[in-house]
Amino acid sequence: MIDIDPTFDVGADFSMRVAIGDEQEAVQKDQSTLEMVAYRDMWGKGRDSYLQMMYERLNLVRELLSDQGSIYIHLDYHVAHYVEVLLDDIFALDNFRSEIIWKIISAKNDSIQGAKGFPINWDVIFFYTKSENFFRKQLYTELDEEYKEKFYRYVEEKTGRHYSLGDLTAPRRGTRGHPEYEFLGFKKFWQYNKEKMEQLYSEGRITQASPNAVPRIKRYLDESPGLPIQTLWTDISPVQGQANERVDYPTQKPEALLERIIQASSNEGDLVADFFCGSGTTGAVAERLGRRWIMCDLGRFAIHTSRKRLIELQRKLHREGKPYRTFDVYNLGRYERQWWQKDRLQGADEEHRRVILEFFKAEILTNPPSPLLHGRKAGAFCHVDGIDSIFTRDEAKQVAQAVASASGRECYCLA
């Protein structure tokens, strides 16, 4: 399953504050060139940039889902209705499952702040699947006391058990194949066959308020799993300021929210992915619930926060004697990085080389004998490696061959 929270224009870039020493002080770490371009591509043109980014990523996400897989997308009122159209197009309308409304209990009172509309205190979570053959587990919430008193008001004299009374007749007059027969003087379409009805009656689970009353079934309180979770979620609060799980990430979602989603659409050992991982809630909850996980993010602060959070979770599980797994952190691959730079940086690599060569006080070659040779200083060639990359042994060999082919004897490698 996949869970993503592609927040729309939160008004922040990929810069980060890093705690130092005893964490009473922090320094501001500016965004890298890659992060700057990523931010521009996602939000530089407002909604248009965002929707284009979402369309490309959702197409890729669908290909990564298994045929039994599900995806949950967290959105707010700014773009939810736009993204829903994209989801219908990419996943197909038949694979739409639910529109979940998550009530944010601590939402600010926008009416006090001068808003013209009603205060907004909800987010939406869209639930789609890749096919009809998907996994979903029915989850329940605990019954509150008011509900128990209202619906389980009957008490069985012999046992003292609380129960409610349920209808035994079939809906729509048996149009779904329910049997019709006479039971306790009433000929009707019933939910159960006659043998099952007689068994329930002999067990004392079927009762009549009077001889002329239609039989009803007892539903005992102590056998109730709770209320089936539906599409309005009002029982999960946002992460509060004093919460133990708080990691000071602007868009952090509560663990209880991800726990419900992961439990509903995956089993222990299944793979859970989040491609906008932010604070790392998805990975932390998946690890705690025994799922495998993959998380991705363009922001260094997100990776830093998620990594720190998972290490702390490992330590906690170790102290409690519970199993946990190691994890790896990977940077953007070399070939993917080169493609991304060429496609997105739009000349920034050449500007990078110019700045480096000028700082090194080297001559910039306008017609170099090789693409790997960019400058010359005191008779030696100069090679400037790419932005945010590692100068490898193989690249050094290629540069040496280029120098030899140009009849050179020395080369400065600036990486």
XYZ file of C-alpha atoms in Angstrom:
415
model
C 0.000 0.000 0.000
C 1.017 3.638 -0.507
C 0.230 6.626 1.688
C 1.248 10.123 0.553
C 0.741 13.605 1.933
C 1.690 15.942 -0.958
C 1.095 19.203 0.884
C 0.144 22.102 -1.369
C 2.223 25.308 -1.042
C 2.904 25.345 2.673
C 4.836 28.578 2.167
C 8.195 27.021 3.057
C 11.171 25.893 1.029
C 13.650 23.081 1.721
C 15.772 25.039 4.198
C 16.137 23.573 7.673
C 17.153 24.416 11.230
C 19.689 21.969 12.664
C 20.113 21.666 16.427
C 23.697 21.776 17.706
C 25.347 20.931 20.995
C 22.751 20.273 23.670
C 20.072 21.272 21.117
C 19.463 24.606 22.853
C 20.867 26.372 19.792
C 20.293 25.803 16.084
C 21.718 26.980 12.775
C 19.826 27.647 9.563
C 20.849 25.358 6.670
C 19.922 26.769 3.282
C 18.425 24.654 0.518
C 20.672 23.121 -2.125
C 20.397 23.884 -5.836
C 18.510 20.636 -6.391
C 16.060 21.467 -3.624
C 15.630 25.003 -4.937
C 14.691 23.720 -8.401
C 12.425 21.039 -6.913
C 10.594 23.686 -4.903
C 10.214 25.836 -8.021
C 8.869 22.896 -10.049
C 6.307 21.988 -7.370
C 5.030 25.434 -6.388
C 6.755 28.002 -8.620
C 3.621 28.543 -10.715
C 1.125 27.885 -7.966
C -1.625 25.378 -8.560
C -0.582 24.638 -12.164
C 2.910 23.507 -11.111
C 1.494 21.440 -8.284
C -1.079 19.636 -10.424
C 1.469 18.879 -13.154
C 3.818 17.468 -10.521
C 0.990 15.382 -9.044
C -0.109 14.038 -12.434
C 3.406 12.802 -13.246
C 3.960 11.253 -9.838
C 0.544 9.612 -9.549
C 1.077 7.899 -12.901
C 4.363 6.505 -11.618
C 2.843 5.562 -8.258
C 0.125 3.542 -9.954
C 2.751 1.500 -11.802
C 4.485 0.735 -8.501
C 1.316 -0.565 -6.822
C 0.623 -4.293 -6.813
C -2.704 -5.446 -8.240
C -3.962 -5.850 -4.662
C -2.539 -2.502 -3.584
C -4.236 0.599 -2.194
C -3.290 4.274 -2.100
C -4.312 6.974 0.379
C -3.757 10.641 -0.523
C -3.969 13.363 2.154
C -5.103 16.770 0.878
C -6.698 19.972 2.122
C -9.424 22.178 0.706
C -7.068 24.097 -1.611
C -6.543 21.319 -4.154
C -8.544 18.251 -3.077
C -11.215 18.703 -5.751
C -8.598 19.180 -8.479
C -6.531 16.151 -7.471
C -9.635 13.967 -7.264
C -10.157 14.508 -11.011
C -6.566 13.375 -11.657
C -7.088 10.305 -9.478
C -10.256 9.350 -11.347
C -8.358 9.634 -14.619
C -5.259 7.702 -13.517
C -6.775 5.015 -11.270
C -10.214 4.903 -12.969
C -13.461 5.952 -11.339
C -14.383 2.302 -10.644
C -11.355 2.054 -8.338
C -12.424 4.953 -6.134
C -13.236 3.511 -2.699
C -13.760 6.296 -0.172
C -13.455 9.998 0.515
C -12.490 10.189 4.175
C -13.023 13.407 6.111
C -10.558 13.835 8.977
C -11.801 16.435 11.421
C -8.916 18.490 12.746
C -10.199 19.114 16.232
C -7.737 21.895 17.115
C -8.332 23.915 13.934
C -8.136 27.681 14.347
C -11.340 29.670 14.394
C -11.089 31.369 11.015
C -14.221 33.414 11.703
C -12.338 35.250 14.445
C -9.486 35.942 12.012
C -11.806 37.683 9.558
C -12.533 34.828 7.148
C -15.720 35.304 5.132
C -16.621 31.600 5.026
C -17.228 28.975 7.680
C -14.172 27.894 9.716
C -12.312 25.032 8.032
C -11.534 22.201 10.417
C -10.987 19.170 8.176
C -8.650 17.481 5.706
C -9.652 14.940 3.092
C -8.073 11.517 2.493
C -8.848 9.853 -0.833
C -8.742 6.050 -0.908
C -8.207 4.376 -4.297
C -7.101 0.894 -5.360
C -5.375 -0.431 -8.448
C -8.016 -3.073 -9.147
C -11.150 -4.731 -7.800
C -8.981 -7.382 -6.139
C -7.699 -5.373 -3.177
C -7.162 -6.043 0.515
C -9.098 -4.163 3.196
C -9.699 -5.045 6.826
C -12.776 -3.752 8.647
C -11.696 -1.752 11.687
C -13.837 -0.719 14.655
C -13.877 2.014 17.277
C -14.839 1.446 20.893
C -18.444 2.201 21.841
C -18.825 5.240 24.080
C -20.997 5.209 27.187
C -23.737 7.327 25.642
C -24.066 4.899 22.745
C -24.157 1.897 25.082
C -26.898 3.408 27.216
C -28.964 4.358 24.179
C -28.729 1.165 22.108
C -27.902 -1.563 24.673
C -30.588 -0.638 27.186
C -32.038 -4.152 27.609
C -30.692 -6.444 30.328
C -31.102 -10.213 30.342
C -32.517 -11.258 33.736
C -30.678 -14.579 34.094
C -27.252 -13.417 32.978
C -27.274 -9.642 33.494
C -25.942 -9.168 29.966
C -26.809 -5.956 28.126
C -28.209 -6.320 24.636
C -29.914 -4.476 21.777
C -32.661 -5.785 19.497
C -31.998 -6.169 15.776
C -34.213 -6.770 12.748
C -34.376 -10.335 11.374
C -36.374 -9.594 8.224
C -34.569 -9.361 4.906
C -34.212 -5.992 3.153
C -36.044 -5.293 -0.115
C -38.465 -8.178 0.378
C -35.888 -10.841 -0.376
C -34.678 -9.444 -3.713
C -31.148 -10.533 -2.813
C -32.074 -14.202 -2.546
C -33.163 -14.336 1.084
C -35.535 -17.245 1.920
C -39.257 -16.838 2.595
C -40.974 -19.069 5.151
C -43.182 -18.983 8.265
C -41.532 -18.531 11.656
C -43.369 -18.052 14.967
C -46.564 -17.298 13.033
C -45.035 -14.740 10.637
C -44.460 -15.507 6.970
C -41.714 -13.191 5.738
C -38.382 -12.984 3.935
C -35.761 -13.610 6.614
C -32.033 -12.882 6.844
C -31.242 -16.490 7.803
C -32.462 -19.876 6.602
C -35.007 -21.740 8.739
C -32.454 -24.088 10.293
C -30.310 -21.188 11.483
C -33.350 -19.331 12.823
C -34.434 -22.351 14.878
C -30.913 -22.685 16.260
C -30.841 -19.024 17.346
C -34.285 -19.412 18.932
C -33.216 -22.492 20.912
C -30.166 -20.547 22.173
C -32.422 -17.776 23.468
C -31.099 -15.228 20.992
C -34.479 -14.590 19.356
C -37.246 -12.961 21.372
C -40.707 -11.459 21.003
C -41.899 -8.460 22.981
C -45.390 -10.006 22.812
C -46.993 -12.998 21.037
C -48.120 -10.679 18.241
C -44.734 -8.982 17.821
C -42.345 -9.800 14.975
C -39.374 -11.821 16.288
C -36.147 -9.883 16.811
C -32.567 -10.948 17.494
C -30.544 -10.116 20.611
C -27.150 -8.476 19.969
C -25.072 -8.640 23.148
C -22.854 -5.746 24.176
C -20.010 -8.018 25.303
C -19.890 -9.594 21.826
C -19.821 -6.320 19.901
C -16.480 -5.508 18.197
C -17.447 -1.820 18.336
C -18.666 0.605 15.719
C -17.383 0.020 12.173
C -15.106 2.890 11.181
C -16.786 4.936 8.478
C -15.671 7.928 6.416
C -15.985 10.689 9.039
C -13.031 10.498 11.434
C -13.491 12.697 14.473
C -11.622 10.667 17.080
C -8.013 11.407 16.061
C -6.463 14.711 17.118
C -3.610 16.479 15.309
C -0.172 16.342 16.932
C -0.325 18.660 19.932
C 2.503 20.855 21.162
C 3.312 18.641 24.174
C 2.826 15.275 22.430
C 5.650 12.748 22.864
C 5.600 11.967 19.144
C 6.073 15.607 18.106
C 9.234 16.174 16.016
C 8.678 19.866 15.118
C 7.930 19.196 11.464
C 5.302 21.580 10.008
C 3.068 18.996 8.305
C 3.502 16.115 10.780
C 0.514 13.751 10.918
C -0.404 11.847 14.119
C 0.693 8.239 14.393
C -2.868 7.161 15.215
C -3.994 8.362 11.775
C -1.347 6.344 9.917
C -1.875 3.366 12.207
C -5.538 3.205 11.205
C -4.741 3.457 7.483
C -1.909 0.910 7.539
C -3.907 -1.603 9.558
C -6.911 -1.231 7.254
C -5.032 -1.937 4.018
C -2.042 -4.140 4.825
C -0.953 -7.204 6.755
C 2.168 -7.774 8.828
C 5.131 -8.179 6.478
C 3.525 -6.196 3.635
C 5.365 -3.311 1.978
C 4.238 0.267 2.745
C 5.565 3.259 0.779
C 5.458 7.031 1.254
C 6.985 9.250 -1.450
C 6.424 12.544 0.415
C 7.595 11.222 3.767
C 8.044 14.558 5.569
C 8.438 13.785 9.267
C 8.648 10.004 8.734
C 5.368 9.072 10.428
C 4.525 6.429 7.822
C 7.841 4.615 8.226
C 7.797 4.828 12.024
C 4.287 3.400 12.279
C 4.934 0.749 9.621
C 8.057 -0.400 11.483
C 6.185 -0.577 14.773
C 3.387 -2.611 13.160
C 5.779 -5.111 11.570
C 5.472 -3.872 7.994
C 8.305 -3.314 5.557
C 8.575 0.254 4.303
C 10.143 2.634 1.789
C 10.190 6.413 2.222
C 11.368 9.150 -0.136
C 11.609 12.930 -0.003
C 13.462 15.708 -1.840
C 14.049 17.743 1.314
C 17.100 17.173 3.482
C 15.171 18.259 6.565
C 12.600 15.532 5.890
C 15.326 12.896 5.513
C 17.177 14.188 8.581
C 13.970 14.161 10.664
C 12.844 10.727 9.456
C 16.270 9.151 10.002
C 16.547 10.547 13.531
C 13.005 9.433 14.335
C 13.596 5.863 13.148
C 16.850 5.585 15.098
C 14.999 6.668 18.245
C 12.291 4.094 17.499
C 14.953 1.387 17.172
C 16.362 2.329 20.561
C 12.901 2.251 22.126
C 12.093 -1.178 20.655
C 15.492 -2.462 21.813
C 14.852 -1.294 25.392
C 11.450 -3.015 25.324
C 12.959 -6.256 24.011
C 10.959 -6.056 20.786
C 12.279 -6.917 17.309
C 13.388 -4.166 14.948
C 15.269 -3.932 11.682
C 18.137 -1.886 10.324
C 17.483 0.527 7.498
C 19.521 2.186 4.750
C 19.561 5.799 3.577
C 20.276 6.286 -0.125
C 21.023 9.477 -2.010
C 19.691 10.152 -5.511
C 21.483 7.731 -7.843
C 24.348 8.966 -10.016
C 22.627 8.411 -13.354
C 19.285 9.729 -12.144
C 21.104 12.789 -10.775
C 22.789 13.508 -14.119
C 19.482 13.234 -15.974
C 17.735 15.432 -13.436
C 20.455 18.073 -13.591
C 20.436 18.149 -17.381
C 16.655 18.328 -17.605
C 15.946 20.686 -14.713
C 18.965 22.841 -13.902
C 18.886 24.486 -17.333
C 22.505 25.617 -17.598
C 23.270 25.800 -13.887
C 26.028 23.168 -14.358
C 27.880 25.444 -16.801
C 27.481 28.373 -14.441
C 28.817 26.202 -11.637
C 31.951 25.409 -13.674
C 32.480 29.065 -14.551
C 32.345 30.133 -10.898
C 34.733 27.371 -9.815
C 37.264 28.146 -12.558
C 37.179 31.889 -11.861
C 37.678 31.232 -8.155
C 40.599 28.922 -9.055
C 41.942 31.698 -11.322
C 41.983 29.407 -14.322
C 41.316 30.173 -17.975
C 37.922 28.960 -19.199
C 38.221 26.929 -22.422
C 35.676 28.058 -25.018
C 36.578 25.204 -27.422
C 37.850 22.403 -25.188
C 39.461 19.335 -26.763
C 37.172 17.138 -24.638
C 33.879 17.625 -22.746
C 35.796 16.572 -19.629
C 38.310 19.420 -19.864
C 36.914 22.767 -18.870
C 39.850 25.074 -18.168
C 43.622 25.604 -18.151
C 46.008 26.970 -15.548
C 49.784 27.293 -15.858
C 49.941 24.750 -18.676
C 47.728 22.178 -16.924
C 44.152 21.310 -17.832
C 41.298 21.706 -15.352
C 38.321 19.418 -14.835
C 35.335 20.596 -12.766
C 33.047 17.849 -11.525
C 29.248 18.188 -11.635
C 27.018 19.823 -9.027
C 26.440 17.776 -5.880
C 28.246 14.697 -7.182
C 31.083 12.347 -6.223
C 34.311 12.215 -8.277
C 34.898 8.480 -8.803
C 37.930 6.410 -9.796
C 36.404 5.655 -13.196
C 35.869 9.361 -13.856
C 39.487 10.047 -12.903
C 40.607 7.481 -15.486
C 38.409 9.074 -18.153
C 39.815 12.540 -17.360
C 43.380 11.160 -17.530
C 42.669 9.645 -20.946
C 41.206 12.958 -22.163
C 44.303 14.825 -20.966
C 46.604 12.339 -22.698
C 44.584 12.596 -25.923
C 44.997 16.395 -25.794
C 48.792 15.997 -25.369
C 48.603 17.229 -21.807
C 50.652 16.054 -18.864
C 48.845 17.526 -15.866
C 45.244 18.195 -14.839
C 43.627 19.829 -11.823
C 40.498 17.948 -10.805
C 38.142 20.281 -8.931
C 35.430 18.220 -7.234
